[in-house]
Structure formats: structure tokens, C-alpha cells
Amino acid sequence: MFSLSITPRFSETDALGHINNTVVPVWFESAREPIFKIFNPNLDLSKWNLIVAKIDVSFIAQMDYQAETEIRTYVEKLGNSSLTLKQQVVQNDKVAAEGFCTLVKFNYDVQKSEPIDDTERKKLLEHQFQA
Amino acid sequence: MFSLSITPRFSETDALGHINNTVVPVWFESAREPIFKIFNPNLDLSKWNLIVAKIDVSFIAQMDYQAETEIRTYVEKLGNSSLTLKQQVVQNDKVAAEGFCTLVKFNYDVQKSEPIDDTERKKLLEHQFQA
Amino acid sequence: MFSLSITPRFSETDALGHINNTVVPVWFESAREPIFKIFNPNLDLSKWNLIVAKIDVSFIAQMDYQAETEIRTYVEKLGNSSLTLKQQVVQNDKVAAEGFCTLVKFNYDVQKSEPIDDTERKKLLEHQFQA
Amino acid sequence: MFSLSITPRFSETDALGHINNTVVPVWFESAREPIFKIFNPNLDLSKWNLIVAKIDVSFIAQMDYQAETEIRTYVEKLGNSSLTLKQQVVQNDKVAAEGFCTLVKFNYDVQKSEPIDDTERKKLLEHQFQA
């Protein structure tokens, strides 16, 4: 599991007094940084090699501005050139939102997917979800 | 169908040179405004009565900063107290991203769902998806 | 004057029930698009030639989510390689926020400023602020 | 001085390959949280008592996605009911952006400013800017 600690920003609240639902995909993307580094250790923008194919988010409980927040990121599934992550927003020891994200290893130069190699695969498998 | 025209903002691009994927949930939320008005005609924040239960987005093609963008919103499914919308990002006559959003009619005072009434139902059915 | 019509987004509100103050720089940047086009008619990202040197915003009145919003952009001052814009958020015929933005014509390849040419100058002068 | 450590988010970059300039006001607002807590220790949204009167930001150097980032916040000036903060974005030991923010202690119920009291004043003075 990868864990990212987040302090909610005031600008991330909305008029209903909680964290706006569009913020969760932003938090989840920021929590994927260690995944980005497995594929691109220096986060070199000219060598970016991941593309997002699909995301979903289930909103389980209202998220508070005042609560320290943890984003948990697990590897859920590992395919030939794609992987699916499970990500959670945890506040006060409860999962407030949960989602999946499918990423594809992608060669932007030739605009085609590429197989995940063994080194990447090994690192990813260390972060698998265990129920 | 509801149609919203959007001019992508420079701040919505990312370092890969296209619209960042976290922007699509923001665009989709803004395109749900006519749905909000069916449930709350004056968008009165003290009478808000919708909650987002789930969203998903499939990213089909890279989205360009320079392209005029249309967000199409359809009613896909209508339950007792919930509804599912289908929403699309259209650029250059092609669907670049597509997703579903499940909303629940919700009474924030008692923190419980409420049935969608006949007036709301009638208006929603005018915007059903026809394949 | 350049005028941009904006429908505030729900995600742009904050827990105090109005538009969050960090949204105004985003609106102002989006309203500078016609300025970008004077310097780069096709908004070609590989030929970008403007850099922001300074912004300021004065917050005059609370901004409402429900109000149709106009962003007004004027050319305030025109230097050799820089220009200063005056921008306003107008809701219900009142200026709710106002700010200045100094842009510099910039050659990213050589990382140096460049003089604003006569064609650009002529177009900019058509949008000067008249008190 | 208050110091906040920030890991830039991929969604905060723009198509020019650096952090978008509209992100700095967002970072600065998030770095004002300890100031909010001086005026409202539990960040109780129903007792919010600060309003932003003015912000400005000078952009000094391009900000990198890959660089660990520190936001420094100092009390620059302390008036009867208002205070001015000086805030900086520091990357690789250099100030990349700098700005001022004027806040007013504000009673939302009566929509009027209020004097900063002695307890608040004492805490604020501990974080004054020393050149």
C-alpha cells in the first residue's frame, strides 16, 4: 500500500460545507505519484509513459475540511500493459470515498501501449491489495 | 439531452499538453446544473437536495485546449430516489471522454434519501438517452 | 474591452457559501484568451510567447454561485515588451472583484523578453480602459 | 514564520511544462491555515471570522512539478482589524513566487469588521517577517 497524508484545502470545500466531490480525483491523481515513479523514476515529463484509461469514485461519507486525510493506494490488478489501482480516502479511520483507476503504459511517441516490464511488475506487486 | 458549451481554460491543461484528466469530473459537475435546477429551481444552497453517490469516467481520446468543447448530459436511468446520468465530452465531433454519474435525491436535514416526485420525473424523462 | 460570460461552477464555491477567492485568478486567466490569440492566433502551445509577471486581485463583494458572471478585460498599460491588463468580475451589474495582471512577451527558447510588435500593439490598443 | 511543505500535483502543471500560475493563490490559501487557527482554533465553519481583501503574486521563476516545495508565511503588517501576510513559494532554496495577502477580521453575522484582540495579536507577532 502507498499512503499519502493530505491536509484538505479551504478551496476544496464547497457550499454544502464539505469537500467537493470533484476533489477526490485530484487527490487520487496526486497519490499516484509513487506509481508514476516506478515507471519514470525522475518524473521526467519528456519521458512520460502512463495514460489514464478509466477512473471511478464511490462517495461513501461526507468528507470534512478539518480532518486529517489519508489516501491509500493499492495495486488491484496487473495486466500485460495495464494496471488497475484501488484508492481510498480515509478520514477518522473510515473510508469516505473509494475508487479504481486503470492506467496503461503508453508510448506517447508512437501513441501505442507497451508491456509493463519485469522490474516495474516486481515493484508494483509489493503494493497489492490484501482484503 | 442537455448541452453545455465549454471553452477549455489554460489552467486545465497539464504538462503533457492536453486537458488534465481530473478536469472532466469538474466539467461534468458544471454540466449537471440544469439537473440541479429540476430539483432546486433557484439553486438555493440552503435547500440543496442532491448527493453524488458514484461517478466514473472513461478517457477515449486526448482532449485539446484549443478545441471548442460540448458536454452532453443524458438521463440514463431513473430509480425511486436515484438517477444515473450519462455524460460526454465532445471535441471536433468525437466523444473524447464519457462517464456515468449516480445522484440521489437527499434530505440533508434528516440525512436520508427521498423519492423523486412526479414533476421532477417528467422533466428528467425529457432528457433520456436514445442510442 | 473583452467580455467573457461565465456560469460559476458548484465546485468553485467554498464552505462559506460563495465563490472561493482562489477562483478569480482562474477566471481571469481564462478571460485572457483573446489576449493570448493576439500574440499566438492558433494558441499553438509550442509557440507560446507570454509569461505572467504579476497579478493582483481586490475582493470587493462576495461572489454568488447563482449569478451570471461577466469578466471584463481591458488593456491598462502598454510597455515595450510588457502589458498590464485590468480585469473585473461583474455580477448583477456590480464589480465584485478587480485586479491587474502584468504579462511579458517572452521567447521561451532563449528565455528572454521580446518587444511587442506593431500589429500586436494596434490590436491591444483597441481594448484600452476608458474611465 | 509558518512553513508548509507541498508536493506539487500533476494536475497543477500546465501545457508549458511548469506549475500553472493560478495554483500559487491556492497554495498560499492552504498555507494560511495556521493563521485561520489563530482566529478560529477548531476551524469551525459556522464561526469563520476572516475575509480576504486583497492578494497579489509576483512570479519570479518557473516552478517545477518535480521539486519539493515550501510555502513560507510571515506576518508583514498588523492593523486594527486587518493584517497583511507575506508569502513565498520556495523551490531548490530559491524564491520562485512571492505575494502579499490582506485579511480582515470579519463578523459574517453583522457583515462588519472586528478588532483583532490581544491574544490573536500576540500569536501573530511571533511570526513577523525579519529581513
Short mmCIF file of C-alpha atoms in Angstrom, two decimals:
data_model
loop_
_atom_site.label_atom_id
_atom_site.label_comp_id
_atom_site.label_asym_id
_atom_site.label_seq_id
_atom_site.Cartn_x
_atom_site.Cartn_y
_atom_site.Cartn_z
CA MET A 1 0.00 0.00 0.00
CA PHE A 2 1.09 3.55 -0.67
CA SER A 3 -0.08 6.11 1.85
CA LEU A 4 -0.30 9.86 1.26
CA SER A 5 -1.22 12.28 4.00
CA ILE A 6 -3.29 15.26 2.85
CA THR A 7 -4.44 18.37 4.69
CA PRO A 8 -7.67 19.41 2.95
CA ARG A 9 -7.53 22.92 1.50
CA PHE A 10 -10.20 25.50 2.18
CA SER A 11 -10.60 25.96 -1.59
CA GLU A 12 -11.50 22.26 -1.80
CA THR A 13 -14.68 22.72 0.24
CA ASP A 14 -17.97 23.63 -1.40
CA ALA A 15 -21.10 25.49 -0.38
CA LEU A 16 -22.53 22.39 1.29
CA GLY A 17 -19.75 22.67 3.86
CA HIS A 18 -17.76 19.56 2.93
CA ILE A 19 -15.05 18.60 0.46
CA ASN A 20 -16.41 18.88 -3.06
CA ASN A 21 -16.70 15.55 -4.86
CA THR A 22 -14.54 16.71 -7.80
CA VAL A 23 -11.58 16.99 -5.42
CA VAL A 24 -11.28 13.23 -4.92
CA PRO A 25 -9.95 12.52 -8.45
CA VAL A 26 -7.36 15.28 -7.83
CA TRP A 27 -6.29 13.72 -4.53
CA PHE A 28 -6.18 10.27 -6.14
CA GLU A 29 -4.01 11.52 -9.02
CA SER A 30 -1.59 13.15 -6.58
CA ALA A 31 -1.45 9.87 -4.60
CA ARG A 32 -0.41 8.01 -7.75
CA GLU A 33 2.95 9.77 -7.75
CA PRO A 34 4.85 6.73 -6.37
CA ILE A 35 3.30 4.71 -9.21
CA PHE A 36 4.48 7.34 -11.70
CA LYS A 37 7.98 6.98 -10.22
CA ILE A 38 8.01 3.20 -10.74
CA PHE A 39 7.54 3.88 -14.46
CA ASN A 40 9.53 7.13 -14.64
CA PRO A 41 11.87 7.49 -11.62
CA ASN A 42 12.71 11.17 -12.15
CA LEU A 43 9.17 12.15 -13.21
CA ASP A 44 10.74 13.34 -16.48
CA LEU A 45 7.87 14.95 -18.37
CA SER A 46 9.50 14.25 -21.76
CA LYS A 47 9.53 10.52 -20.95
CA TRP A 48 6.02 10.21 -19.52
CA ASN A 49 4.71 6.72 -20.19
CA LEU A 50 1.35 6.32 -18.47
CA ILE A 51 -2.13 7.23 -19.60
CA VAL A 52 -5.37 7.07 -17.62
CA ALA A 53 -7.97 4.86 -19.27
CA LYS A 54 -10.71 4.93 -16.66
CA ILE A 55 -11.49 6.16 -13.19
CA ASP A 56 -14.42 5.69 -10.87
CA VAL A 57 -15.20 7.00 -7.42
CA SER A 58 -17.86 5.90 -4.92
CA PHE A 59 -18.73 8.53 -2.34
CA ILE A 60 -19.44 6.82 0.96
CA ALA A 61 -19.44 9.59 3.57
CA GLN A 62 -19.17 13.37 3.63
CA MET A 63 -15.54 14.47 3.78
CA ASP A 64 -14.58 17.11 6.32
CA TYR A 65 -12.28 20.07 5.76
CA GLN A 66 -10.94 19.80 9.33
CA ALA A 67 -10.00 16.10 9.25
CA GLU A 68 -6.51 14.86 8.52
CA THR A 69 -6.85 12.71 5.45
CA GLU A 70 -5.01 9.65 4.22
CA ILE A 71 -5.09 8.46 0.63
CA ARG A 72 -4.39 4.74 0.37
CA THR A 73 -3.35 3.33 -2.99
CA TYR A 74 -3.18 -0.40 -3.73
CA VAL A 75 -2.43 -2.39 -6.87
CA GLU A 76 -5.63 -4.28 -7.57
CA LYS A 77 -4.90 -5.93 -10.92
CA LEU A 78 -1.88 -6.18 -13.15
CA GLY A 79 -2.30 -6.92 -16.85
CA ASN A 80 0.14 -7.03 -19.75
CA SER A 81 0.30 -3.30 -20.37
CA SER A 82 -2.35 -2.03 -17.95
CA LEU A 83 -2.85 -1.94 -14.22
CA THR A 84 -5.80 -1.15 -12.00
CA LEU A 85 -5.38 0.67 -8.72
CA LYS A 86 -7.76 0.77 -5.80
CA GLN A 87 -7.66 4.07 -3.94
CA GLN A 88 -9.34 5.23 -0.75
CA VAL A 89 -9.92 8.49 1.08
CA VAL A 90 -9.67 7.77 4.81
CA GLN A 91 -10.82 10.28 7.41
CA ASN A 92 -11.15 9.46 11.13
CA ASP A 93 -10.37 5.78 10.43
CA LYS A 94 -13.26 5.45 8.00
CA VAL A 95 -13.24 5.09 4.23
CA ALA A 96 -15.10 8.17 2.99
CA ALA A 97 -14.57 7.56 -0.74
CA GLU A 98 -13.15 4.73 -2.78
CA GLY A 99 -12.32 4.24 -6.41
CA PHE A 100 -10.50 2.39 -9.10
CA CYS A 101 -8.18 3.76 -11.72
CA THR A 102 -6.97 1.92 -14.79
CA LEU A 103 -3.64 3.09 -16.17
CA VAL A 104 -1.98 1.95 -19.39
CA LYS A 105 1.75 2.01 -20.01
CA PHE A 106 1.86 4.14 -23.10
CA ASN A 107 4.49 5.27 -25.54
CA TYR A 108 3.47 8.83 -26.45
CA ASP A 109 5.94 8.97 -29.39
CA VAL A 110 4.29 6.13 -31.26
CA GLN A 111 0.93 6.55 -29.49
CA LYS A 112 0.76 2.87 -28.55
CA SER A 113 0.61 0.83 -25.36
CA GLU A 114 3.70 -1.04 -24.16
CA PRO A 115 4.16 -4.09 -21.94
CA ILE A 116 4.90 -3.49 -18.25
CA ASP A 117 8.42 -4.88 -17.75
CA ASP A 118 9.60 -7.24 -15.02
CA THR A 119 11.26 -4.56 -12.85
CA GLU A 120 8.08 -2.49 -12.85
CA ARG A 121 5.97 -5.58 -12.24
CA LYS A 122 8.02 -6.63 -9.23
CA LYS A 123 7.73 -3.19 -7.60
CA LEU A 124 4.01 -3.00 -8.27
CA LEU A 125 3.33 -6.43 -6.78
CA GLU A 126 4.71 -5.22 -3.44
CA HIS A 127 1.70 -2.93 -3.16
CA GLN A 128 -1.10 -5.36 -3.89
CA PHE A 129 -4.42 -5.13 -2.11
CA GLN A 130 -4.95 -7.74 0.58
CA ALA A 131 -8.50 -7.85 1.87
CA MET B 1 -30.11 15.92 -23.83
CA PHE B 2 -28.61 18.91 -22.08
CA SER B 3 -25.76 20.59 -23.90
CA LEU B 4 -23.16 22.86 -22.31
CA SER B 5 -20.54 24.65 -24.35
CA ILE B 6 -17.17 24.98 -22.66
CA THR B 7 -14.03 26.85 -23.67
CA PRO B 8 -11.15 24.91 -22.08
CA ARG B 9 -9.06 27.02 -19.71
CA PHE B 10 -5.29 27.20 -19.93
CA SER B 11 -5.12 26.19 -16.25
CA GLU B 12 -6.96 22.98 -17.18
CA THR B 13 -4.10 21.72 -19.35
CA ASP B 14 -1.25 19.69 -17.89
CA ALA B 15 2.41 19.16 -18.69
CA LEU B 16 1.56 16.52 -21.30
CA GLY B 17 -0.01 19.30 -23.38
CA HIS B 18 -3.65 18.24 -23.14
CA ILE B 19 -6.57 18.71 -20.75
CA ASN B 20 -5.78 17.01 -17.45
CA ASN B 21 -7.99 14.03 -16.69
CA THR B 22 -9.12 15.46 -13.32
CA VAL B 23 -10.84 18.30 -15.20
CA VAL B 24 -13.53 16.06 -16.68
CA PRO B 25 -15.37 15.49 -13.36
CA VAL B 26 -15.35 19.29 -12.91
CA TRP B 27 -16.82 19.86 -16.37
CA PHE B 28 -19.40 17.12 -15.78
CA GLU B 29 -20.45 18.63 -12.44
CA SER B 30 -20.87 22.04 -14.06
CA ALA B 31 -22.95 20.45 -16.84
CA ARG B 32 -25.32 18.98 -14.24
CA GLU B 33 -26.60 22.45 -13.37
CA PRO B 34 -29.87 22.02 -15.34
CA ILE B 35 -30.40 18.80 -13.38
CA PHE B 36 -29.79 20.70 -10.13
CA LYS B 37 -32.43 23.22 -11.28
CA ILE B 38 -35.02 20.50 -11.82
CA PHE B 39 -34.66 19.61 -8.13
CA ASN B 40 -33.96 23.13 -6.84
CA PRO B 41 -35.09 25.78 -9.35
CA ASN B 42 -33.29 28.73 -7.74
CA LEU B 43 -30.15 26.74 -6.83
CA ASP B 44 -30.87 27.69 -3.22
CA LEU B 45 -27.91 26.37 -1.26
CA SER B 46 -29.95 26.01 1.94
CA LYS B 47 -32.38 23.70 0.13
CA TRP B 48 -29.85 21.55 -1.70
CA ASN B 49 -31.30 18.07 -2.18
CA LEU B 50 -28.91 16.03 -4.30
CA ILE B 51 -25.89 14.00 -3.35
CA VAL B 52 -23.41 12.27 -5.65
CA ALA B 53 -23.15 8.54 -4.96
CA LYS B 54 -20.82 7.48 -7.75
CA ILE B 55 -19.03 8.77 -10.82
CA ASP B 56 -16.95 7.12 -13.48
CA VAL B 57 -15.12 8.47 -16.50
CA SER B 58 -13.63 6.61 -19.46
CA PHE B 59 -10.94 8.56 -21.29
CA ILE B 60 -11.20 7.83 -25.00
CA ALA B 61 -9.05 10.45 -26.71
CA GLN B 62 -6.70 13.23 -25.67
CA MET B 63 -8.60 16.47 -25.13
CA ASP B 64 -7.25 19.64 -26.70
CA TYR B 65 -7.02 23.05 -25.11
CA GLN B 66 -7.79 24.75 -28.42
CA ALA B 67 -10.97 22.84 -29.28
CA GLU B 68 -14.44 24.12 -28.55
CA THR B 69 -15.97 21.55 -26.24
CA GLU B 70 -19.50 20.35 -25.71
CA ILE B 71 -20.65 18.49 -22.63
CA ARG B 72 -23.70 16.33 -23.34
CA THR B 73 -25.78 15.13 -20.42
CA TYR B 74 -28.48 12.48 -20.72
CA VAL B 75 -30.71 10.75 -18.20
CA GLU B 76 -29.70 7.09 -18.44
CA LYS B 77 -31.73 5.52 -15.63
CA LEU B 78 -34.37 6.75 -13.24
CA GLY B 79 -34.96 4.95 -9.93
CA ASN B 80 -37.15 5.70 -6.95
CA SER B 81 -34.82 8.20 -5.29
CA SER B 82 -31.77 7.95 -7.53
CA LEU B 83 -30.91 8.72 -11.14
CA THR B 84 -27.98 7.89 -13.35
CA LEU B 85 -26.71 10.35 -15.92
CA LYS B 86 -24.57 9.63 -18.94
CA GLN B 87 -22.21 12.49 -19.79
CA GLN B 88 -19.85 13.04 -22.70
CA VAL B 89 -17.04 15.40 -23.58
CA VAL B 90 -17.30 16.11 -27.31
CA GLN B 91 -14.47 17.77 -29.23
CA ASN B 92 -14.36 18.01 -33.03
CA ASP B 93 -17.49 15.85 -33.31
CA LYS B 94 -15.87 13.00 -31.40
CA VAL B 95 -16.55 11.71 -27.91
CA ALA B 96 -13.25 12.23 -26.08
CA ALA B 97 -14.45 11.14 -22.63
CA GLU B 98 -17.61 9.58 -21.32
CA GLY B 99 -18.95 8.78 -17.89
CA PHE B 100 -21.83 7.98 -15.65
CA CYS B 101 -22.93 9.75 -12.51
CA THR B 102 -25.38 8.43 -9.95
CA LEU B 103 -27.19 11.09 -7.96
CA VAL B 104 -29.51 10.53 -5.02
CA LYS B 105 -32.30 12.90 -4.01
CA PHE B 106 -31.26 13.58 -0.45
CA ASN B 107 -32.70 15.43 2.50
CA TYR B 108 -29.68 16.95 4.24
CA ASP B 109 -31.72 17.87 7.36
CA VAL B 110 -32.63 14.30 8.16
CA GLN B 111 -29.68 12.81 6.23
CA LYS B 112 -31.92 10.45 4.27
CA SER B 113 -32.82 9.84 0.64
CA GLU B 114 -36.21 10.98 -0.68
CA PRO B 115 -38.34 9.80 -3.61
CA ILE B 116 -38.06 11.74 -6.87
CA ASP B 117 -41.51 13.29 -7.35
CA ASP B 118 -43.67 13.24 -10.50
CA THR B 119 -42.87 16.78 -11.62
CA GLU B 120 -39.14 16.08 -11.39
CA ARG B 121 -39.58 12.70 -13.07
CA LYS B 122 -41.45 14.20 -16.01
CA LYS B 123 -38.77 16.81 -16.64
CA LEU B 124 -35.98 14.25 -16.35
CA LEU B 125 -37.62 11.86 -18.80
CA GLU B 126 -37.46 14.55 -21.50
CA HIS B 127 -33.68 14.17 -21.47
CA GLN B 128 -33.33 10.41 -21.75
CA PHE B 129 -30.55 8.83 -23.73
CA GLN B 130 -31.60 7.41 -27.07
CA ALA B 131 -28.92 5.27 -28.67
CA MET C 1 -12.88 45.71 -23.67
CA PHE C 2 -13.06 41.95 -23.90
CA SER C 3 -16.07 40.35 -22.26
CA LEU C 4 -16.32 36.72 -21.17
CA SER C 5 -19.53 35.27 -19.80
CA ILE C 6 -19.05 32.67 -17.07
CA THR C 7 -21.51 30.41 -15.30
CA PRO C 8 -19.99 29.77 -11.86
CA ARG C 9 -19.38 26.10 -11.16
CA PHE C 10 -20.57 24.40 -7.99
CA SER C 11 -17.00 23.21 -7.38
CA GLU C 12 -15.94 26.87 -7.34
CA THR C 13 -17.95 27.63 -4.20
CA ASP C 14 -16.49 27.14 -0.74
CA ALA C 15 -17.83 26.34 2.71
CA LEU C 16 -18.71 29.98 3.35
CA GLY C 17 -21.35 29.67 0.61
CA HIS C 18 -19.78 31.94 -2.00
CA ILE C 19 -17.21 31.67 -4.79
CA ASN C 20 -13.81 30.92 -3.28
CA ASN C 21 -11.28 33.72 -3.71
CA THR C 22 -8.74 31.46 -5.46
CA VAL C 23 -11.20 31.06 -8.34
CA VAL C 24 -10.84 34.66 -9.50
CA PRO C 25 -7.27 34.22 -10.86
CA VAL C 26 -8.55 31.16 -12.76
CA TRP C 27 -11.43 33.14 -14.28
CA PHE C 28 -9.09 36.00 -15.12
CA GLU C 29 -6.62 33.68 -16.84
CA SER C 30 -9.41 32.14 -18.90
CA ALA C 31 -10.59 35.65 -19.86
CA ARG C 32 -7.13 36.46 -21.20
CA GLU C 33 -7.61 34.02 -24.06
CA PRO C 34 -8.31 36.79 -26.63
CA ILE C 35 -5.07 38.41 -25.49
CA PHE C 36 -3.24 35.09 -25.98
CA LYS C 37 -4.70 34.96 -29.51
CA ILE C 38 -3.33 38.41 -30.38
CA PHE C 39 0.16 37.03 -29.66
CA ASN C 40 -0.45 33.47 -30.85
CA PRO C 41 -3.52 33.28 -33.13
CA ASN C 42 -3.87 29.47 -33.08
CA LEU C 43 -2.97 29.10 -29.40
CA ASP C 44 -0.10 26.89 -30.55
CA LEU C 45 1.44 25.58 -27.34
CA SER C 46 4.87 25.12 -28.97
CA LYS C 47 4.92 28.83 -29.89
CA TRP C 48 3.69 30.24 -26.59
CA ASN C 49 5.16 33.69 -26.08
CA LEU C 50 3.65 35.21 -22.95
CA ILE C 51 4.61 34.90 -19.33
CA VAL C 52 2.79 36.25 -16.27
CA ALA C 53 4.97 38.56 -14.19
CA LYS C 54 2.46 39.72 -11.61
CA ILE C 55 -1.19 39.51 -10.66
CA ASP C 56 -3.27 41.17 -8.00
CA VAL C 57 -6.92 40.89 -7.04
CA SER C 58 -9.02 43.10 -4.80
CA PHE C 59 -12.12 41.40 -3.42
CA ILE C 60 -14.93 43.94 -3.22
CA ALA C 61 -18.10 41.90 -2.67
CA GLN C 62 -19.00 38.28 -2.07
CA MET C 63 -19.50 36.44 -5.35
CA ASP C 64 -22.59 34.30 -5.76
CA TYR C 65 -22.76 30.86 -7.31
CA GLN C 66 -26.20 31.61 -8.79
CA ALA C 67 -25.31 34.87 -10.55
CA GLU C 68 -24.41 35.08 -14.20
CA THR C 69 -20.92 36.49 -14.26
CA GLU C 70 -19.06 38.68 -16.71
CA ILE C 71 -15.30 39.01 -16.80
CA ARG C 72 -14.20 42.31 -18.33
CA THR C 73 -10.64 42.65 -19.57
CA TYR C 74 -9.06 45.97 -20.55
CA VAL C 75 -5.58 46.96 -21.64
CA GLU C 76 -4.40 49.33 -18.93
CA LYS C 77 -0.80 49.98 -19.91
CA LEU C 78 1.38 49.03 -22.84
CA GLY C 79 5.17 48.95 -22.50
CA ASN C 80 7.94 47.85 -24.80
CA SER C 81 7.70 44.14 -24.07
CA SER C 82 5.13 44.09 -21.29
CA LEU C 83 1.48 44.96 -20.89
CA THR C 84 -0.80 45.40 -17.90
CA LEU C 85 -4.42 44.32 -18.01
CA LYS C 86 -7.22 45.43 -15.76
CA GLN C 87 -9.80 42.71 -15.16
CA GLN C 88 -13.12 42.72 -13.37
CA VAL C 89 -15.63 40.18 -12.11
CA VAL C 90 -19.10 41.66 -12.65
CA GLN C 91 -22.19 40.16 -11.01
CA ASN C 92 -25.60 41.85 -11.01
CA ASP C 93 -24.10 44.99 -12.60
CA LYS C 94 -21.60 45.42 -9.79
CA VAL C 95 -17.85 44.89 -9.77
CA ALA C 96 -17.31 42.13 -7.19
CA ALA C 97 -13.56 41.73 -7.74
CA GLU C 98 -10.96 43.61 -9.71
CA GLY C 99 -7.32 43.07 -10.50
CA PHE C 100 -4.32 43.79 -12.62
CA CYS C 101 -2.14 41.36 -14.50
CA THR C 102 1.25 42.14 -15.99
CA LEU C 103 2.25 39.96 -18.92
CA VAL C 104 5.60 39.92 -20.68
CA LYS C 105 6.12 38.87 -24.29
CA PHE C 106 8.63 36.13 -23.79
CA ASN C 107 10.70 33.90 -26.02
CA TYR C 108 10.80 30.56 -24.20
CA ASP C 109 13.57 29.20 -26.48
CA VAL C 110 16.08 31.85 -25.49
CA GLN C 111 14.34 32.62 -22.15
CA LYS C 112 14.25 36.37 -22.85
CA SER C 113 11.63 39.03 -23.27
CA GLU C 114 10.79 40.35 -26.75
CA PRO C 115 9.30 43.65 -27.94
CA ILE C 116 5.57 43.74 -28.64
CA ASP C 117 5.32 44.36 -32.40
CA ASP C 118 3.16 46.95 -34.20
CA THR C 119 0.42 44.53 -35.26
CA GLU C 120 0.01 43.27 -31.69
CA ARG C 121 0.17 46.83 -30.36
CA LYS C 122 -2.56 48.04 -32.68
CA LYS C 123 -4.92 45.23 -31.67
CA LEU C 124 -4.23 45.74 -27.98
CA LEU C 125 -4.89 49.48 -28.15
CA GLU C 126 -8.44 48.79 -29.35
CA HIS C 127 -9.18 47.38 -25.90
CA GLN C 128 -7.84 50.16 -23.70
CA PHE C 129 -9.53 51.10 -20.47
CA GLN C 130 -11.51 54.32 -20.61
CA ALA C 131 -12.57 55.55 -17.22
CA MET D 1 7.37 32.15 10.04
CA PHE D 2 4.97 29.37 9.18
CA SER D 3 6.29 26.72 6.85
CA LEU D 4 4.17 24.33 4.79
CA SER D 5 5.69 21.56 2.72
CA ILE D 6 3.89 20.85 -0.55
CA THR D 7 4.37 18.13 -3.15
CA PRO D 8 3.20 19.67 -6.42
CA ARG D 9 0.36 17.75 -8.05
CA PHE D 10 0.45 16.66 -11.68
CA SER D 11 -2.91 18.40 -12.20
CA GLU D 12 -1.22 21.65 -11.12
CA THR D 13 1.11 21.69 -14.12
CA ASP D 14 0.09 23.30 -17.39
CA ALA D 15 0.92 22.78 -21.04
CA LEU D 16 4.08 24.87 -20.75
CA GLY D 17 5.51 22.13 -18.52
CA HIS D 18 5.58 24.02 -15.23
CA ILE D 19 3.21 24.78 -12.36
CA ASN D 20 0.38 26.96 -13.61
CA ASN D 21 0.37 30.47 -12.15
CA THR D 22 -3.21 30.14 -10.84
CA VAL D 23 -2.00 27.42 -8.46
CA VAL D 24 0.02 29.83 -6.31
CA PRO D 25 -3.03 31.54 -4.75
CA VAL D 26 -4.35 28.04 -3.92
CA TRP D 27 -1.08 27.04 -2.25
CA PHE D 28 -0.97 30.35 -0.39
CA GLU D 29 -4.53 29.95 0.88
CA SER D 30 -3.73 26.43 2.13
CA ALA D 31 -0.62 27.80 3.87
CA ARG D 32 -2.77 30.31 5.75
CA GLU D 33 -4.37 27.52 7.78
CA PRO D 34 -2.28 28.24 10.92
CA ILE D 35 -3.46 31.86 10.64
CA PHE D 36 -7.06 30.65 10.37
CA LYS D 37 -6.47 28.60 13.55
CA ILE D 38 -5.26 31.65 15.48
CA PHE D 39 -8.66 33.24 14.81
CA ASN D 40 -10.73 30.05 14.89
CA PRO D 41 -8.87 27.22 16.68
CA ASN D 42 -11.16 24.40 15.53
CA LEU D 43 -11.65 25.76 12.02
CA ASP D 44 -15.36 25.86 12.81
CA LEU D 45 -17.04 26.88 9.56
CA SER D 46 -20.03 28.40 11.37
CA LYS D 47 -17.68 30.74 13.26
CA TRP D 48 -15.47 31.80 10.37
CA ASN D 49 -14.16 35.29 11.00
CA LEU D 50 -11.69 36.20 8.28
CA ILE D 51 -12.21 37.64 4.84
CA VAL D 52 -9.65 38.19 2.09
CA ALA D 53 -9.46 41.81 0.98
CA LYS D 54 -6.57 41.65 -1.47
CA ILE D 55 -3.93 39.32 -2.81
CA ASP D 56 -1.00 39.80 -5.13
CA VAL D 57 1.59 37.43 -6.52
CA SER D 58 4.88 38.16 -8.28
CA PHE D 59 6.15 35.29 -10.40
CA ILE D 60 9.93 35.20 -10.19
CA ALA D 61 10.96 31.84 -11.63
CA GLN D 62 9.26 28.89 -13.31
CA MET D 63 8.03 26.39 -10.75
CA ASP D 64 8.82 22.72 -11.29
CA TYR D 65 6.48 19.79 -10.79
CA GLN D 66 9.34 17.61 -9.55
CA ALA D 67 10.67 19.96 -6.86
CA GLU D 68 9.75 19.70 -3.22
CA THR D 69 8.13 23.00 -2.38
CA GLU D 70 7.98 25.07 0.77
CA ILE D 71 5.42 27.81 1.36
CA ARG D 72 6.67 30.39 3.84
CA THR D 73 4.14 32.67 5.52
CA TYR D 74 5.10 35.74 7.55
CA VAL D 75 3.08 38.46 9.24
CA GLU D 76 4.10 41.63 7.43
CA LYS D 77 1.78 44.22 8.95
CA LEU D 78 -0.76 44.22 11.72
CA GLY D 79 -3.53 46.81 11.80
CA ASN D 80 -6.57 47.28 13.99
CA SER D 81 -8.80 44.75 12.26
CA SER D 82 -6.64 43.76 9.31
CA LEU D 83 -3.34 42.04 8.75
CA THR D 84 -1.06 41.63 5.78
CA LEU D 85 0.87 38.44 5.18
CA LYS D 86 3.91 37.95 3.02
CA GLN D 87 4.05 34.51 1.42
CA GLN D 88 6.69 32.77 -0.66
CA VAL D 89 6.97 29.69 -2.83
CA VAL D 90 10.44 28.24 -2.30
CA GLN D 91 11.87 25.59 -4.61
CA ASN D 92 15.50 24.45 -4.53
CA ASP D 93 16.35 27.17 -1.98
CA LYS D 94 15.10 29.94 -4.28
CA VAL D 95 12.00 32.10 -4.01
CA ALA D 96 10.03 31.26 -7.16
CA ALA D 97 6.95 33.36 -6.35
CA GLU D 98 6.10 35.85 -3.66
CA GLY D 99 2.98 37.69 -2.66
CA PHE D 100 1.02 39.61 -0.11
CA CYS D 101 -2.41 38.89 1.26
CA THR D 102 -4.54 41.28 3.26
CA LEU D 103 -7.05 39.64 5.57
CA VAL D 104 -9.73 41.37 7.61
CA LYS D 105 -11.20 40.01 10.83
CA PHE D 106 -14.83 39.94 9.89
CA ASN D 107 -18.09 39.18 11.62
CA TYR D 108 -20.20 37.45 8.96
CA ASP D 109 -23.39 37.75 11.05
CA VAL D 110 -23.36 41.53 11.10
CA GLN D 111 -21.18 41.80 7.96
CA LYS D 112 -18.71 44.13 9.65
CA SER D 113 -15.02 44.08 10.51
CA GLU D 114 -13.89 43.49 14.11
CA PRO D 115 -10.74 44.42 16.02
CA ILE D 116 -8.01 41.78 16.29
CA ASP D 117 -7.82 41.01 20.03
CA ASP D 118 -4.71 40.83 22.20
CA THR D 119 -4.43 37.05 22.27
CA GLU D 120 -4.58 36.90 18.47
CA ARG D 121 -2.17 39.83 18.19
CA LYS D 122 0.39 38.18 20.44
CA LYS D 123 0.36 34.94 18.44
CA LEU D 124 0.59 36.78 15.13
CA LEU D 125 3.56 38.88 16.24
CA GLU D 126 5.57 35.67 16.79
CA HIS D 127 5.54 35.17 13.04
CA GLN D 128 6.66 38.59 11.86
CA PHE D 129 8.89 38.98 8.84
CA GLN D 130 12.51 39.80 9.66
CA ALA D 131 14.52 40.78 6.61
#
